[in-house]
Coordinates of C-alpha atoms and ligand atoms in Angstrom, one line a residue:
M1 CA 0.0 0.0 0.0
S2 CA 1.6 3.3 -1.0
L3 CA 1.0 6.3 1.2
V4 CA 0.8 10.0 0.5
N5 CA 1.3 13.0 2.8
I6 CA -1.5 15.4 3.1
K7 CA -2.7 18.2 5.4
I8 CA -6.2 18.6 6.7
E9 CA -7.0 21.9 8.4
G10 CA -3.2 22.4 8.7
Q11 CA -2.6 19.0 10.5
P12 CA -0.2 16.5 8.7
Y13 CA -1.4 13.0 7.9
Q14 CA -0.3 10.0 5.9
V15 CA -3.1 8.3 4.0
E16 CA -3.5 5.5 1.4
A17 CA -2.9 6.8 -2.1
G18 CA -5.9 6.6 -4.3
L19 CA -8.5 7.4 -1.6
T20 CA -10.9 10.2 -2.3
I21 CA -10.6 13.2 -0.1
L22 CA -13.9 12.2 1.6
E23 CA -12.5 8.7 2.4
A24 CA -9.1 10.1 3.5
A25 CA -10.7 12.7 5.7
K26 CA -12.8 10.0 7.4
A27 CA -9.7 7.9 8.0
C28 CA -8.1 10.9 9.7
G29 CA -11.2 11.6 11.9
Y30 CA -13.2 14.2 9.9
E31 CA -16.8 13.6 8.7
I32 CA -17.4 15.7 5.6
P33 CA -21.2 15.9 4.9
S34 CA -22.2 13.9 1.9
L35 CA -25.4 12.7 0.2
C36 CA -25.0 11.2 -3.3
A37 CA -21.8 9.4 -2.3
F38 CA -22.6 6.0 -0.8
N39 CA -21.0 2.8 0.4
H40 CA -17.4 3.2 -0.8
G41 CA -18.2 4.3 -4.3
E42 CA -21.2 2.1 -4.9
C43 CA -22.8 5.4 -5.9
N44 CA -20.4 8.2 -6.8
Q45 CA -22.3 10.7 -8.9
G46 CA -20.5 13.7 -7.6
S47 CA -23.7 15.5 -8.2
C48 CA -25.1 16.8 -4.9
R49 CA -22.2 19.2 -4.1
V50 CA -22.8 18.7 -0.4
C51 CA -19.2 17.5 0.1
L52 CA -17.4 20.5 -1.3
V53 CA -14.0 21.3 0.2
E54 CA -10.9 23.4 -0.7
A55 CA -7.9 21.5 -1.9
T56 CA -4.5 22.7 -3.2
G57 CA -3.9 21.7 -6.8
A58 CA -7.5 22.0 -7.6
R59 CA -9.2 25.0 -9.2
G60 CA -11.7 26.2 -6.8
L61 CA -13.8 23.9 -4.7
V62 CA -13.9 20.2 -5.3
A63 CA -16.4 17.4 -4.6
S64 CA -14.5 15.5 -2.0
C65 CA -16.4 12.2 -2.8
V66 CA -14.8 11.9 -6.2
Y67 CA -11.6 13.9 -6.0
P68 CA -8.5 11.8 -5.1
V69 CA -5.9 12.8 -2.6
N70 CA -2.3 13.4 -3.9
E71 CA 1.1 14.0 -2.4
G72 CA 1.3 17.3 -0.6
M73 CA -2.3 18.2 -0.9
E74 CA -3.7 20.6 1.7
I75 CA -7.4 20.3 2.4
K76 CA -9.6 22.8 4.0
I77 CA -12.9 21.5 5.2
S78 CA -14.1 24.3 7.4
S79 CA -12.8 27.4 5.6
P80 CA -15.5 30.0 5.2
K81 CA -15.6 29.4 1.4
A82 CA -16.1 25.6 1.8
T83 CA -18.6 25.9 4.6
E84 CA -20.7 28.5 2.7
A85 CA -20.7 26.4 -0.5
R86 CA -21.9 23.3 1.3
R87 CA -24.6 25.2 3.0
R88 CA -25.8 26.7 -0.3
S89 CA -25.9 23.3 -2.0
V90 CA -28.2 22.0 0.7
E91 CA -30.4 25.2 0.6
L92 CA -30.8 24.8 -3.1
M93 CA -31.9 21.2 -2.6
L94 CA -34.3 22.2 0.1
S95 CA -35.8 24.9 -2.3
N96 CA -37.1 22.0 -4.5
H97 CA -38.1 19.6 -1.8
N98 CA -41.4 18.7 -0.3
K99 CA -40.9 19.8 3.3
N100 CA -43.9 18.1 4.8
C101 CA -41.5 16.4 7.1
Q102 CA -43.9 15.6 9.9
Q103 CA -45.8 13.3 7.6
C104 CA -42.8 11.7 6.0
D105 CA -42.1 8.1 6.8
K106 CA -38.3 8.9 6.8
N107 CA -38.8 11.4 9.6
G108 CA -36.0 10.9 12.1
Q109 CA -33.8 9.1 9.6
C110 CA -33.7 11.6 6.7
E111 CA -30.1 12.3 5.6
L112 CA -31.2 15.5 3.9
L113 CA -32.3 16.9 7.2
H114 CA -29.1 15.6 8.8
V115 CA -26.9 17.5 6.3
A116 CA -29.2 20.5 6.6
Q117 CA -28.5 20.5 10.3
V118 CA -24.7 20.0 10.1
T119 CA -24.2 22.5 7.3
G120 CA -26.6 25.1 9.0
A121 CA -28.8 25.3 5.9
R122 CA -31.8 27.5 6.3
E123 CA -35.2 26.8 4.8
G124 CA -36.8 29.2 2.3
V125 CA -33.6 31.0 1.3
Y126 CA -34.3 30.2 -2.4
E127 CA -37.9 30.4 -3.5
G128 CA -39.0 29.5 -7.0
V129 CA -40.9 26.9 -9.0
H130 CA -40.9 23.3 -8.0
S131 CA -40.4 20.5 -10.5
E132 CA -43.4 18.3 -11.4
T133 CA -44.2 15.6 -8.8
H134 CA -44.7 12.0 -9.8
I135 CA -46.2 9.6 -7.2
D136 CA -46.6 5.8 -7.6
T137 CA -48.5 4.0 -4.9
L138 CA -49.7 1.1 -7.0
A139 CA -47.2 -1.5 -6.0
P140 CA -48.0 -3.6 -2.9
G141 CA -44.4 -3.2 -1.6
L142 CA -43.1 0.2 -2.7
V143 CA -44.0 3.9 -2.9
R144 CA -42.2 6.4 -5.0
D145 CA -42.7 10.2 -4.4
T146 CA -40.4 12.4 -6.5
S147 CA -41.3 15.5 -4.5
K148 CA -38.9 14.2 -1.9
C149 CA -36.2 13.0 -4.3
I150 CA -32.8 14.8 -4.4
L151 CA -31.6 13.0 -7.6
C152 CA -28.6 11.5 -5.8
G153 CA -28.8 8.3 -7.9
R154 CA -28.2 5.9 -5.0
C155 CA -31.3 3.9 -5.8
I156 CA -30.3 3.6 -9.5
A157 CA -26.8 2.4 -8.5
R158 CA -28.2 -0.2 -6.0
C159 CA -30.8 -1.6 -8.4
S160 CA -28.2 -1.9 -11.1
N161 CA -25.4 -3.2 -8.8
A162 CA -27.4 -5.6 -6.7
H163 CA -29.5 -7.0 -9.5
G164 CA -27.9 -6.0 -12.8
M165 CA -31.4 -5.0 -13.9
G166 CA -31.5 -1.3 -13.9
I167 CA -35.2 -0.8 -13.3
L168 CA -34.7 2.7 -12.0
G169 CA -33.1 5.4 -14.1
F170 CA -33.2 9.2 -14.7
E171 CA -36.0 10.4 -16.9
N172 CA -35.9 13.7 -18.7
R173 CA -33.2 16.4 -18.5
G174 CA -32.4 19.5 -16.4
F175 CA -35.1 20.8 -14.0
A176 CA -37.6 18.2 -15.4
T177 CA -35.3 15.2 -14.3
F178 CA -36.8 12.6 -12.1
V179 CA -36.1 9.0 -11.1
S180 CA -38.5 6.3 -12.3
P181 CA -38.9 3.0 -14.0
A182 CA -38.6 3.4 -17.7
E183 CA -41.2 5.8 -19.3
N184 CA -42.4 6.8 -15.8
R185 CA -44.2 3.5 -15.4
S186 CA -45.4 2.3 -12.0
F187 CA -43.3 -0.4 -10.4
V188 CA -46.1 -2.8 -11.1
D189 CA -45.9 -2.1 -14.8
S190 CA -42.2 -2.8 -14.9
P191 CA -40.2 -6.0 -14.1
C192 CA -39.3 -4.6 -10.7
I193 CA -39.0 -7.5 -8.2
Q194 CA -39.9 -5.2 -5.3
C195 CA -37.0 -6.3 -3.2
G196 CA -36.8 -2.8 -1.6
Q197 CA -33.0 -2.4 -1.9
C198 CA -33.7 1.0 -3.4
V199 CA -35.6 2.0 -0.3
N200 CA -32.7 0.8 1.9
V201 CA -30.3 3.3 0.2
C202 CA -32.7 6.3 -0.4
P203 CA -31.5 9.1 1.9
T204 CA -35.0 10.8 2.0
G205 CA -38.6 9.6 1.8
A206 CA -38.7 9.5 -2.0
L207 CA -38.7 5.7 -1.9
M208 CA -40.5 3.9 0.9
E209 CA -42.2 0.6 1.7
Q210 CA -46.1 0.6 1.5
S211 CA -47.0 0.9 5.1
E212 CA -49.5 -1.7 6.5
I213 CA -49.5 -0.4 10.0
A214 CA -53.0 1.1 9.7
K215 CA -54.3 -2.3 8.4
V216 CA -52.8 -4.1 11.4
D217 CA -54.2 -1.4 13.8
A218 CA -57.7 -1.9 12.3
A219 CA -57.4 -5.7 12.6
I220 CA -56.5 -5.4 16.3
K221 CA -59.4 -3.1 17.0
S222 CA -61.8 -5.3 15.0
G223 CA -61.9 -8.0 17.7
K224 CA -60.5 -10.7 15.3
H225 CA -57.9 -13.2 16.5
V226 CA -54.8 -11.3 15.4
I227 CA -51.8 -13.7 15.3
V228 CA -48.3 -12.4 14.6
Q229 CA -45.3 -14.4 13.3
A230 CA -41.8 -12.9 13.1
A231 CA -39.1 -14.0 10.7
P232 CA -35.6 -14.9 11.9
A233 CA -33.8 -11.9 10.4
V234 CA -36.0 -9.4 12.3
R235 CA -34.6 -10.3 15.7
A236 CA -31.1 -9.9 14.4
A237 CA -31.7 -6.3 13.4
I238 CA -34.6 -4.8 15.3
G239 CA -32.3 -3.7 18.1
E240 CA -30.5 -1.3 15.8
E241 CA -33.7 0.8 15.7
F242 CA -33.2 1.3 19.4
D243 CA -29.5 2.1 19.4
N244 CA -28.2 -1.4 20.1
P245 CA -25.0 -2.2 18.3
V246 CA -25.4 -3.9 14.9
G247 CA -25.8 -7.6 15.4
T248 CA -27.4 -7.5 18.8
P249 CA -30.0 -10.3 19.0
C250 CA -33.2 -9.0 20.6
T251 CA -35.5 -12.0 20.3
G252 CA -36.9 -11.8 23.9
K253 CA -37.6 -8.0 23.8
M254 CA -39.1 -8.2 20.4
I255 CA -41.6 -10.9 21.6
A256 CA -42.4 -8.8 24.7
A257 CA -43.0 -5.7 22.5
L258 CA -45.3 -7.7 20.1
R259 CA -47.4 -8.8 23.1
R260 CA -47.7 -5.3 24.4
L261 CA -48.8 -4.1 20.9
G262 CA -51.9 -6.3 21.3
F263 CA -51.2 -9.4 19.3
E264 CA -53.1 -12.4 20.7
K265 CA -50.4 -15.0 19.8
V266 CA -46.8 -14.4 19.1
Y267 CA -45.2 -17.2 17.0
D268 CA -41.8 -17.7 15.4
V269 CA -41.7 -18.2 11.6
N270 CA -39.0 -20.7 12.4
F271 CA -41.7 -23.3 12.9
G272 CA -42.7 -22.7 9.3
A273 CA -39.0 -22.8 8.3
D274 CA -38.7 -26.3 9.8
L275 CA -41.9 -27.3 8.0
T276 CA -40.4 -25.9 4.7
I277 CA -37.3 -28.0 5.2
M278 CA -39.4 -31.1 5.7
E279 CA -41.3 -30.4 2.5
E280 CA -38.4 -29.1 0.4
G281 CA -35.9 -31.7 1.6
T282 CA -38.4 -34.5 0.7
E283 CA -39.1 -32.8 -2.7
L284 CA -35.3 -32.7 -3.4
L285 CA -34.9 -36.4 -2.5
N286 CA -37.9 -37.3 -4.7
R287 CA -36.3 -35.4 -7.6
L288 CA -32.9 -37.0 -7.0
T289 CA -34.3 -40.5 -6.9
N290 CA -37.5 -40.4 -9.0
G291 CA -36.6 -37.7 -11.6
G292 CA -37.8 -34.1 -11.8
A293 CA -36.2 -30.8 -12.9
L294 CA -32.7 -30.5 -11.5
P295 CA -31.1 -28.5 -10.1
M296 CA -34.0 -27.7 -7.8
I297 CA -34.0 -24.1 -6.7
T298 CA -35.3 -22.8 -3.4
S299 CA -38.4 -20.6 -3.5
C300 CA -38.7 -18.8 -0.2
S301 CA -37.5 -15.4 -1.4
P302 CA -40.3 -13.6 -3.1
G303 CA -38.0 -11.1 -4.8
W304 CA -36.2 -14.1 -6.5
V305 CA -39.6 -15.7 -7.4
N306 CA -40.6 -12.4 -9.1
Y307 CA -37.4 -12.3 -11.0
A308 CA -37.8 -15.9 -12.2
E309 CA -41.3 -15.2 -13.3
Y310 CA -40.3 -12.1 -15.3
N311 CA -37.1 -13.3 -16.8
Y312 CA -36.8 -17.1 -16.6
G313 CA -40.3 -18.5 -17.2
D314 CA -38.8 -21.5 -18.9
L315 CA -37.0 -22.5 -15.7
L316 CA -40.0 -22.3 -13.4
P317 CA -40.2 -26.1 -13.1
H318 CA -36.8 -25.9 -11.4
L319 CA -38.3 -23.9 -8.5
S320 CA -39.3 -25.9 -5.4
S321 CA -43.1 -25.9 -5.2
C322 CA -42.9 -25.1 -1.5
K323 CA -44.5 -21.9 -0.2
S324 CA -42.2 -19.7 1.8
P325 CA -42.1 -20.3 5.5
H326 CA -44.4 -17.5 6.7
E327 CA -47.0 -18.5 4.0
M328 CA -46.8 -22.1 5.0
Q329 CA -47.3 -21.1 8.6
G330 CA -50.2 -18.8 7.7
A331 CA -51.9 -21.7 5.9
V332 CA -51.3 -23.9 9.0
I333 CA -52.7 -21.2 11.3
K334 CA -55.9 -20.9 9.3
S335 CA -56.4 -24.7 9.0
Y336 CA -54.8 -27.0 11.6
W337 CA -54.4 -24.3 14.3
A338 CA -57.9 -23.0 13.8
Q339 CA -59.3 -26.5 14.0
E340 CA -57.4 -27.2 17.2
K341 CA -58.6 -23.9 18.7
G342 CA -62.2 -24.2 17.5
I343 CA -61.9 -20.9 15.7
D344 CA -63.5 -20.0 12.3
P345 CA -60.5 -19.2 9.9
K346 CA -62.5 -16.2 8.8
D347 CA -62.1 -14.7 12.2
I348 CA -58.3 -15.0 12.1
F349 CA -56.0 -12.2 10.9
V350 CA -52.3 -13.3 10.3
V351 CA -49.6 -10.6 10.4
S352 CA -46.0 -11.4 9.4
V353 CA -43.1 -9.3 10.6
M354 CA -40.6 -9.6 7.8
P355 CA -37.2 -8.1 6.8
C356 CA -38.6 -8.0 3.3
V357 CA -40.6 -5.6 1.2
A358 CA -41.3 -8.1 -1.5
K359 CA -43.3 -10.2 1.1
K360 CA -45.9 -7.5 0.9
A361 CA -46.5 -8.3 -2.7
E362 CA -46.1 -12.1 -2.1
K363 CA -49.0 -12.2 0.4
D364 CA -51.3 -10.8 -2.3
R365 CA -50.5 -13.6 -4.8
E366 CA -53.7 -15.4 -5.9
Q367 CA -51.9 -18.7 -5.5
L368 CA -51.5 -18.1 -1.7
V369 CA -55.1 -18.6 -0.7
T370 CA -56.3 -21.7 1.1
N371 CA -60.1 -22.5 1.3
G372 CA -60.9 -19.0 0.2
N373 CA -58.7 -17.4 2.9
K374 CA -55.5 -15.6 2.3
D375 CA -52.7 -17.4 4.1
V376 CA -51.3 -14.1 5.4
D377 CA -53.3 -10.9 5.7
A378 CA -50.7 -8.2 6.4
V379 CA -46.9 -7.9 6.2
I380 CA -45.0 -5.3 8.2
T381 CA -41.2 -4.8 7.9
T382 CA -38.7 -4.6 10.7
R383 CA -38.8 -0.8 10.4
E384 CA -42.6 -0.7 10.6
L385 CA -42.5 -2.8 13.7
A386 CA -40.0 -0.4 15.3
K387 CA -42.4 2.5 14.4
M388 CA -45.3 0.7 16.1
I389 CA -43.2 0.1 19.2
R390 CA -42.1 3.8 19.4
R391 CA -45.6 5.0 18.7
A392 CA -46.9 2.9 21.6
G393 CA -44.4 4.5 24.0
I394 CA -42.8 1.2 24.7
I395 CA -39.2 1.6 25.9
F396 CA -37.8 -1.3 24.0
N397 CA -34.5 -1.7 25.8
R398 CA -36.2 -1.9 29.2
L399 CA -38.5 -4.7 28.1
P400 CA -38.1 -8.1 29.8
D401 CA -37.0 -11.0 27.6
E402 CA -40.1 -13.1 26.9
D403 CA -40.6 -16.4 25.0
W404 CA -42.7 -17.3 22.0
D405 CA -46.2 -18.8 22.6
Q406 CA -45.5 -22.4 23.0
D407 CA -48.9 -24.0 22.0
I408 CA -49.1 -26.0 18.7
M409 CA -46.4 -24.0 16.8
G410 CA -44.0 -23.1 19.6
D411 CA -41.1 -25.5 18.8
Y412 CA -38.4 -24.6 16.4
T413 CA -34.8 -25.7 15.7
G414 CA -31.6 -24.0 14.9
A415 CA -32.0 -25.0 11.2
G416 CA -35.0 -22.7 11.0
V417 CA -33.1 -19.8 12.6
I418 CA -30.4 -19.7 9.9
F419 CA -33.0 -19.2 7.1
G420 CA -32.3 -15.5 7.5
V421 CA -28.8 -15.7 6.2
T422 CA -27.7 -16.4 2.6
G423 CA -26.7 -20.1 2.5
G424 CA -28.9 -20.8 5.6
V425 CA -31.8 -22.5 3.7
M426 CA -29.3 -24.7 1.9
E427 CA -27.5 -25.7 5.2
A428 CA -30.8 -26.4 6.9
A429 CA -32.0 -28.5 4.0
L430 CA -28.7 -30.5 3.8
R431 CA -28.9 -31.3 7.6
T432 CA -32.2 -33.1 7.0
V433 CA -31.4 -34.5 3.5
Y434 CA -28.2 -36.0 5.0
F435 CA -30.3 -37.7 7.8
K436 CA -32.9 -39.0 5.3
L437 CA -30.2 -40.5 3.0
T438 CA -28.0 -42.0 5.7
G439 CA -30.2 -42.5 8.8
K440 CA -27.5 -40.6 10.7
E441 CA -27.1 -37.0 11.7
C442 CA -24.7 -34.9 9.7
E443 CA -21.4 -34.4 11.6
P444 CA -20.2 -31.7 12.1
I445 CA -23.7 -30.2 12.1
E446 CA -22.4 -26.9 10.7
I447 CA -21.9 -27.0 7.0
K448 CA -19.5 -24.1 6.8
A449 CA -18.8 -24.6 3.1
V450 CA -22.1 -22.9 2.3
R451 CA -21.6 -20.0 4.6
G452 CA -20.6 -16.4 3.7
H453 CA -22.3 -13.1 3.5
D454 CA -21.2 -11.6 0.2
A455 CA -23.4 -11.5 -2.8
G456 CA -21.2 -13.7 -5.1
I457 CA -21.7 -17.3 -5.9
R458 CA -20.6 -20.0 -3.4
E459 CA -20.5 -23.7 -4.2
A460 CA -19.9 -26.9 -2.4
S461 CA -19.8 -30.6 -3.1
L462 CA -21.0 -33.1 -0.5
D463 CA -20.7 -36.8 -0.5
I464 CA -23.8 -38.2 1.2
N465 CA -23.6 -42.0 1.5
G466 CA -22.0 -42.3 -1.9
T467 CA -24.4 -39.7 -3.5
T468 CA -22.6 -36.6 -4.6
V469 CA -24.7 -33.5 -4.2
N470 CA -23.3 -30.4 -5.8
V471 CA -24.8 -27.2 -4.5
A472 CA -24.6 -23.5 -5.2
I473 CA -25.7 -20.3 -3.4
A474 CA -26.4 -16.9 -4.9
S475 CA -27.9 -13.8 -3.4
G476 CA -28.8 -10.7 -5.5
M477 CA -30.0 -11.3 -9.0
K478 CA -26.7 -10.4 -10.7
S479 CA -25.1 -13.6 -9.2
A480 CA -28.3 -15.6 -9.7
K481 CA -28.3 -14.8 -13.4
V482 CA -25.0 -16.5 -13.9
L483 CA -26.4 -19.8 -12.4
L484 CA -29.7 -19.5 -14.3
D485 CA -28.0 -19.0 -17.6
E486 CA -25.9 -22.1 -17.0
I487 CA -29.1 -24.1 -16.4
R488 CA -30.7 -22.6 -19.5
E489 CA -27.6 -23.6 -21.6
G490 CA -27.6 -27.1 -20.1
K491 CA -24.3 -26.6 -18.4
S492 CA -25.3 -26.6 -14.7
K493 CA -23.4 -29.2 -12.6
Y494 CA -25.6 -28.6 -9.5
Q495 CA -28.4 -30.6 -8.0
F496 CA -29.6 -27.9 -5.5
I497 CA -29.3 -24.1 -5.7
E498 CA -30.3 -21.5 -3.1
I499 CA -31.2 -18.1 -4.4
M500 CA -32.1 -15.1 -2.3
G501 CA -33.3 -11.8 -3.8
C502 CA -31.3 -9.5 -1.6
P503 CA -27.5 -9.5 -1.5
G504 CA -26.6 -11.3 1.8
G505 CA -30.0 -12.8 2.2
C506 CA -32.9 -11.7 4.5
I507 CA -30.6 -10.1 7.0
N508 CA -30.0 -7.4 4.4
G509 CA -33.6 -7.4 3.2
G510 CA -35.3 -4.3 1.9
G511 CA -37.3 -3.9 5.1
Q512 CA -34.4 -3.9 7.5
P513 CA -33.2 -0.9 9.6
Y514 CA -31.2 1.6 7.5
V515 CA -27.4 1.4 7.9
R516 CA -26.2 5.0 7.9
S517 CA -22.8 5.7 9.3
C518 CA -23.8 9.3 9.9
F519 CA -26.5 8.2 12.3
M520 CA -24.3 5.5 14.0
P521 CA -21.6 7.4 16.0
N522 CA -21.1 4.4 18.2
E523 CA -20.3 2.0 15.4
A524 CA -16.9 1.5 14.0
D525 CA -16.0 3.2 10.7
D526 CA -16.2 0.0 8.8
I527 CA -19.9 -0.6 9.7
L528 CA -20.9 -0.5 6.0
D529 CA -18.6 -3.4 5.4
T530 CA -19.5 -5.5 8.4
Y531 CA -23.1 -5.1 9.2
K532 CA -24.2 -8.2 7.2
E533 CA -21.6 -10.3 8.9
K534 CA -22.7 -9.0 12.3
R535 CA -26.4 -9.7 11.7
A536 CA -25.6 -13.1 10.3
Q537 CA -23.6 -13.9 13.4
A538 CA -26.6 -13.1 15.6
L539 CA -28.5 -15.9 13.8
Y540 CA -25.6 -18.4 13.8
S541 CA -25.2 -17.9 17.5
E542 CA -28.9 -18.5 18.1
D543 CA -28.6 -21.8 16.1
E544 CA -25.6 -22.8 18.3
R545 CA -27.7 -22.3 21.4
Q546 CA -30.5 -24.5 20.3
V547 CA -30.7 -28.1 21.7
L548 CA -32.5 -29.1 18.5
R549 CA -30.7 -28.0 15.3
Q550 CA -32.3 -30.1 12.6
S551 CA -35.8 -29.5 11.3
H552 CA -36.7 -33.2 11.3
K553 CA -36.3 -33.1 15.1
N554 CA -39.0 -30.5 15.7
P555 CA -41.6 -32.3 17.9
Q556 CA -44.5 -30.1 17.0
V557 CA -43.8 -30.3 13.3
A558 CA -43.8 -34.1 13.7
E559 CA -47.1 -33.8 15.6
L560 CA -48.6 -31.7 12.7
Y561 CA -47.7 -34.5 10.3
E562 CA -49.0 -37.2 12.6
K563 CA -52.3 -35.5 13.4
Y564 CA -53.1 -33.6 10.2
L565 CA -50.8 -33.7 7.2
G566 CA -49.8 -37.4 7.0
E567 CA -46.3 -37.2 5.7
P568 CA -44.1 -34.7 3.9
N569 CA -45.3 -34.1 0.3
S570 CA -48.6 -35.9 1.0
H571 CA -51.7 -34.8 -0.9
K572 CA -52.8 -32.7 2.1
A573 CA -49.4 -31.2 2.5
H574 CA -49.4 -30.3 -1.2
E575 CA -52.8 -28.6 -0.9
L576 CA -51.8 -26.5 2.1
L577 CA -48.0 -26.0 1.8
H578 CA -47.2 -25.9 -1.9
T579 CA -47.8 -23.4 -4.7
T580 CA -47.5 -22.7 -8.4
Y581 CA -45.7 -20.0 -10.5
A582 CA -46.6 -18.4 -13.7
A583 CA -44.3 -16.7 -16.3
R584 CA -45.0 -13.0 -16.6
E585 CA -44.4 -11.3 -19.9
G586 CA -44.7 -8.0 -21.6
F587 CA -41.8 -6.1 -20.2
N588 CA -39.0 -7.1 -22.6
D589 CA -38.8 -3.5 -23.9
V590 CA -37.7 -2.1 -20.5
K591 CA -35.2 -4.8 -19.4
Ligands
LIG601 FE1 -20.0 14.4 -3.0 FE2 -22.6 14.4 -3.5 S1 -21.6 13.6 -1.8 S2 -21.1 15.4 -4.6

């Protein structure tokens, strides 16, 4: 690593050559305000001009997010000229911004307000016309409101980098510029998979999830039996909303909060995850021994299912027919659970707390209805749950640790917990497939070859009783596309593939707490590199703490088969727990 000598505010420093001034300043302990720059160059438009500084060797002020340091450079961050220029940049942005902040869902987490505060920008300095507003509320998962957009381009970069799809782009030119799917279409009229990664990176309220909090409030007031189920990744991140360090598991406090919010029963989706493994593992074994489309591909990520339906309709037979865990569990609640409790399924309202925005669209799929009842009635994200907790005045960090309701669906195993991490579904399935093929438990139980938190492709080859099972894992559609094209070309060497819509899996889902270093003064500077790993570790450690770590050992899942379903992949199990897919066409012109 070569170093260069620079001065910041007259103080000498040695920094890595090639860094931008913004990065170098951060390494030396200075936070230069920024908006369009994001995540180590993932988005580097250099367009917002919030990061302007003075630097020797440059003509005038420079955007520190794109300008590199060089030997002998002297940088002035807080000179009157630089300070004034940054303030003006923000004031100009505010002049064309919808400032109805008290009604904005980003309230409290808006980076535009943050930079307004740190630069001392005043409202109303520049008055004039506002650019035309475009609002899209048609998608079940996403809302786009251009009156709050600052044209930073982060969403465009994430959509393109995470998925290689480029659904979002700049439309028009100059003052008429806005961000949109092509031709200003709604998200529902584009091949958007509604993963919500764009929401995760939007610094303002221009891109948000569709809130279902009002729907949940109404259900609780209606007197229905409102049952809540929470996905594994939620417990690994909800604590961040209440200033706990990233990766703090908060399972017990989250359960306590859900009870205080008025839910009648609080269940873990891990029961549904164990059930998924029983069904999916059996399906894989059937395909391996009796024939069927191989490789089989997991189907619990709705973002991925959307992508497959839009882009790989010919490969849909490769998807496992299993519903996702919360949909399976919703179907069980409205059938077996309702029967055991003597409750009419029509009087039950199932709410899923998910790290995912695409789950909001998934729950509305016409294929996910059992006996005329939707399997799941509402989906709220981790962020929405945190809003409900704050609104109720619950002091999250002072809550006692409580346990899930134990009746009928209270048992779960460590295999279910790790569903929230990329590679987790694969590992959970292999633990059970190994047992089914050999009659022995897999040793060691952790299959570390499939672990990792990056968005690339991981692969492993396992010898199970003389049967070689080649597996691959991808998260984010850019990586998935490589594996899918291999299948399409007849070159795939795998029997089983796990695909997750979001890079890193559900722990980095589109509904998870925002990771913003500017709001996280207690986190280390590398938090944008390490948060996925820290959240994943929270789930792996919960798996390690479980006495039961294989789905086939879940006693209440076994009881469900014994009393109601028969056996995995039975006719009844298929009716309740499996689904179908359909190719969606008509968007080729905007791919
Ligand atoms: Fe540097 Fe936007 S953060 S120009």
